[in-house]
PDB file of C-alpha atoms in Angstrom:
ATOM      1  CA  ALA T 820       0.280  -0.173  -0.228  1.00 54.00           C
ATOM      2  CA  ALA T 821       1.326   3.475  -0.740  1.00 64.00           C
ATOM      3  CA  THR T 822       0.912   5.169   2.504  1.00 71.00           C
ATOM      4  CA  ALA T 823       1.601   2.158   5.036  1.00 72.00           C
ATOM      5  CA  ASN T 824       5.277   2.211   2.496  1.00 76.00           C
ATOM      6  CA  SER T 825       6.079   4.997   1.812  1.00 84.00           C
ATOM      7  CA  ALA T 826       8.503   6.120   3.934  1.00 85.00           C
ATOM      8  CA  LYS T 827      10.399   3.595   1.732  1.00 86.00           C
ATOM      9  CA  LEU T 828       9.955   5.937  -0.881  1.00 87.00           C
ATOM     10  CA  ASP T 829      11.944   8.996   1.534  1.00 92.00           C
ATOM     11  CA  GLY T 830      14.901  10.457  -0.716  1.00 93.00           C
ATOM     12  CA  TRP T 831      16.519  10.794  -3.875  1.00 94.00           C
ATOM     13  CA  TRP T 832      16.197   8.442  -6.897  1.00 94.00           C
ATOM     14  CA  ARG T 833      17.418   8.516 -10.335  1.00 93.00           C
ATOM     15  CA  VAL T 834      14.891   7.961 -12.939  1.00 90.00           C
ATOM     16  CA  ARG T 835      15.146   5.340 -15.020  1.00 87.00           C
ATOM     17  CA  TYR T 836      11.702   5.187 -17.351  1.00 86.00           C
ATOM     18  CA  SER T 837       9.073   7.387 -17.527  1.00 84.00           C
ATOM     19  CA  ASN T 838       6.227   7.733 -19.493  1.00 86.00           C
ATOM     20  CA  ALA T 839       5.660  11.481 -18.404  1.00 81.00           C
ATOM     21  CA  VAL T 840       5.681  14.017 -20.756  1.00 79.00           C
ATOM     22  CA  PRO T 841       8.833  16.871 -20.625  1.00 78.00           C
ATOM     23  CA  PRO T 842      10.880  17.416 -18.285  1.00 74.00           C
ATOM     24  CA  SER T 843       9.626  14.939 -16.229  1.00 74.00           C
ATOM     25  CA  ASN T 844      10.404  11.688 -19.017  1.00 80.00           C
ATOM     26  CA  GLY T 845      14.343  13.874 -18.634  1.00 87.00           C
ATOM     27  CA  GLN T 846      13.817  16.204 -21.756  1.00 88.00           C
ATOM     28  CA  LEU T 847      13.718  19.651 -22.727  1.00 88.00           C
ATOM     29  CA  GLY T 848      13.109  20.357 -25.946  1.00 88.00           C
ATOM     30  CA  PRO T 849      15.740  19.539 -27.746  1.00 91.00           C
ATOM     31  CA  PHE T 850      17.777  18.298 -24.636  1.00 90.00           C
ATOM     32  CA  VAL T 851      18.568  15.200 -22.503  1.00 91.00           C
ATOM     33  CA  GLY T 852      19.575  15.773 -19.243  1.00 93.00           C
ATOM     34  CA  GLU T 853      19.469  13.518 -16.465  1.00 94.00           C
ATOM     35  CA  PRO T 854      16.294  13.000 -14.623  1.00 93.00           C
ATOM     36  CA  PHE T 855      16.202  12.129 -10.703  1.00 94.00           C
ATOM     37  CA  GLN T 856      13.220  12.500  -8.353  1.00 93.00           C
ATOM     38  CA  VAL T 857      12.943  13.764  -4.898  1.00 95.00           C
ATOM     39  CA  VAL T 858      11.057  12.354  -2.049  1.00 94.00           C
ATOM     40  CA  ASP T 859      10.421  14.402   1.464  1.00 95.00           C
ATOM     41  CA  ILE T 860       8.105  12.366   3.074  1.00 92.00           C
ATOM     42  CA  ALA T 861       7.914  14.452   6.563  1.00 92.00           C
ATOM     43  CA  THR T 862       7.417  17.451   4.354  1.00 94.00           C
ATOM     44  CA  GLY T 863       5.199  15.652   2.023  1.00 92.00           C
ATOM     45  CA  SER T 864       6.670  16.958  -0.811  1.00 95.00           C
ATOM     46  CA  TYR T 865       8.532  16.070  -3.800  1.00 94.00           C
ATOM     47  CA  GLN T 866      10.112  17.302  -6.796  1.00 95.00           C
ATOM     48  CA  ASN T 867      11.164  16.039  -9.934  1.00 92.00           C
ATOM     49  CA  ARG T 868      14.260  17.798 -10.861  1.00 94.00           C
ATOM     50  CA  LEU T 869      16.202  17.716 -14.154  1.00 94.00           C
ATOM     51  CA  SER T 870      20.012  18.575 -14.620  1.00 95.00           C
ATOM     52  CA  PHE T 871      21.827  19.385 -17.049  1.00 95.00           C
ATOM     53  CA  LEU T 872      25.884  20.089 -17.094  1.00 95.00           C
ATOM     54  CA  GLY T 873      26.953  17.912 -14.180  1.00 94.00           C
ATOM     55  CA  GLY T 874      24.240  19.634 -11.975  1.00 93.00           C
ATOM     56  CA  ALA T 875      25.361  23.550 -12.925  1.00 96.00           C
ATOM     57  CA  LEU T 876      21.771  23.606 -14.768  1.00 96.00           C
ATOM     58  CA  GLN T 877      18.751  22.417 -13.509  1.00 95.00           C
ATOM     59  CA  VAL T 878      14.265  22.385 -14.226  1.00 93.00           C
ATOM     60  CA  VAL T 879      12.737  21.729 -10.949  1.00 94.00           C
ATOM     61  CA  LEU T 880       9.207  20.889 -10.710  1.00 92.00           C
ATOM     62  CA  SER T 881       8.108  20.852  -7.387  1.00 95.00           C
ATOM     63  CA  ALA T 882       4.850  19.124  -6.467  1.00 96.00           C
ATOM     64  CA  ASP T 883       3.665  17.271  -2.931  1.00 96.00           C
ATOM     65  CA  TRP T 884       0.329  15.270  -2.989  1.00 93.00           C
ATOM     66  CA  ASP T 885      -3.070  14.176  -0.505  1.00 93.00           C
ATOM     67  CA  VAL T 886      -3.560  10.353  -0.065  1.00 89.00           C
ATOM     68  CA  ARG T 887      -6.600   9.342  -1.457  1.00 89.00           C
ATOM     69  CA  ASP T 888      -6.479   5.823   0.191  1.00 88.00           C
ATOM     70  CA  ASP T 889      -4.223   3.360   1.143  1.00 84.00           C
ATOM     71  CA  ALA T 890      -3.138   2.776  -2.491  1.00 83.00           C
ATOM     72  CA  THR T 891      -3.763   6.098  -4.372  1.00 88.00           C
ATOM     73  CA  TRP T 892      -2.139   9.823  -3.851  1.00 89.00           C
ATOM     74  CA  ARG T 893      -3.616  13.009  -5.621  1.00 93.00           C
ATOM     75  CA  VAL T 894      -0.750  14.633  -6.793  1.00 92.00           C
ATOM     76  CA  ASN T 895      -0.693  18.736  -7.197  1.00 96.00           C
ATOM     77  CA  PHE T 896       2.104  20.294  -8.819  1.00 93.00           C
ATOM     78  CA  ARG T 897       2.599  23.333  -7.798  1.00 95.00           C
ATOM     79  CA  THR T 898       5.900  25.600  -9.060  1.00 94.00           C
ATOM     80  CA  LEU T 899       8.378  25.006 -12.078  1.00 92.00           C
ATOM     81  CA  GLY T 900      11.651  27.021 -11.500  1.00 94.00           C
ATOM     82  CA  VAL T 901      15.262  26.917 -12.747  1.00 95.00           C
ATOM     83  CA  GLU T 902      18.792  26.869 -10.432  1.00 96.00           C
ATOM     84  CA  ALA T 903      21.854  28.047 -11.710  1.00 97.00           C
ATOM     85  CA  TRP T 904      24.817  26.610 -10.276  1.00 96.00           C
ATOM     86  CA  GLY T 905      22.430  25.935  -6.365  1.00 93.00           C
ATOM     87  CA  ASN T 906      20.596  29.155  -6.794  1.00 94.00           C
ATOM     88  CA  GLU T 907      16.929  29.665  -8.197  1.00 93.00           C
ATOM     89  CA  LEU T 908      17.053  31.953 -10.883  1.00 94.00           C
ATOM     90  CA  PRO T 909      13.944  34.427 -11.007  1.00 90.00           C
ATOM     91  CA  LYS T 910      10.466  33.900 -12.175  1.00 79.00           C
TER      92      LYS T 910
END
């Protein structure tokens, strides 16, 4: 069940396969980056991070979720931003 085992999802995960749309699938237009998903169970949030140039440039899609039942979460996408050398660029 999603809620019973949620602590096992906590942490940084490299995305190996996704049928999601860009940038969550590792692509942004013609550019292919290194996709990660960062799950923070304590805060109830996660980020899809698409990393370029060894992490110097990242596209970050932030989200949280609502628990619908023991097996299902409803994802709420909140913000899309860009970071350069660890600093968030103005929107």
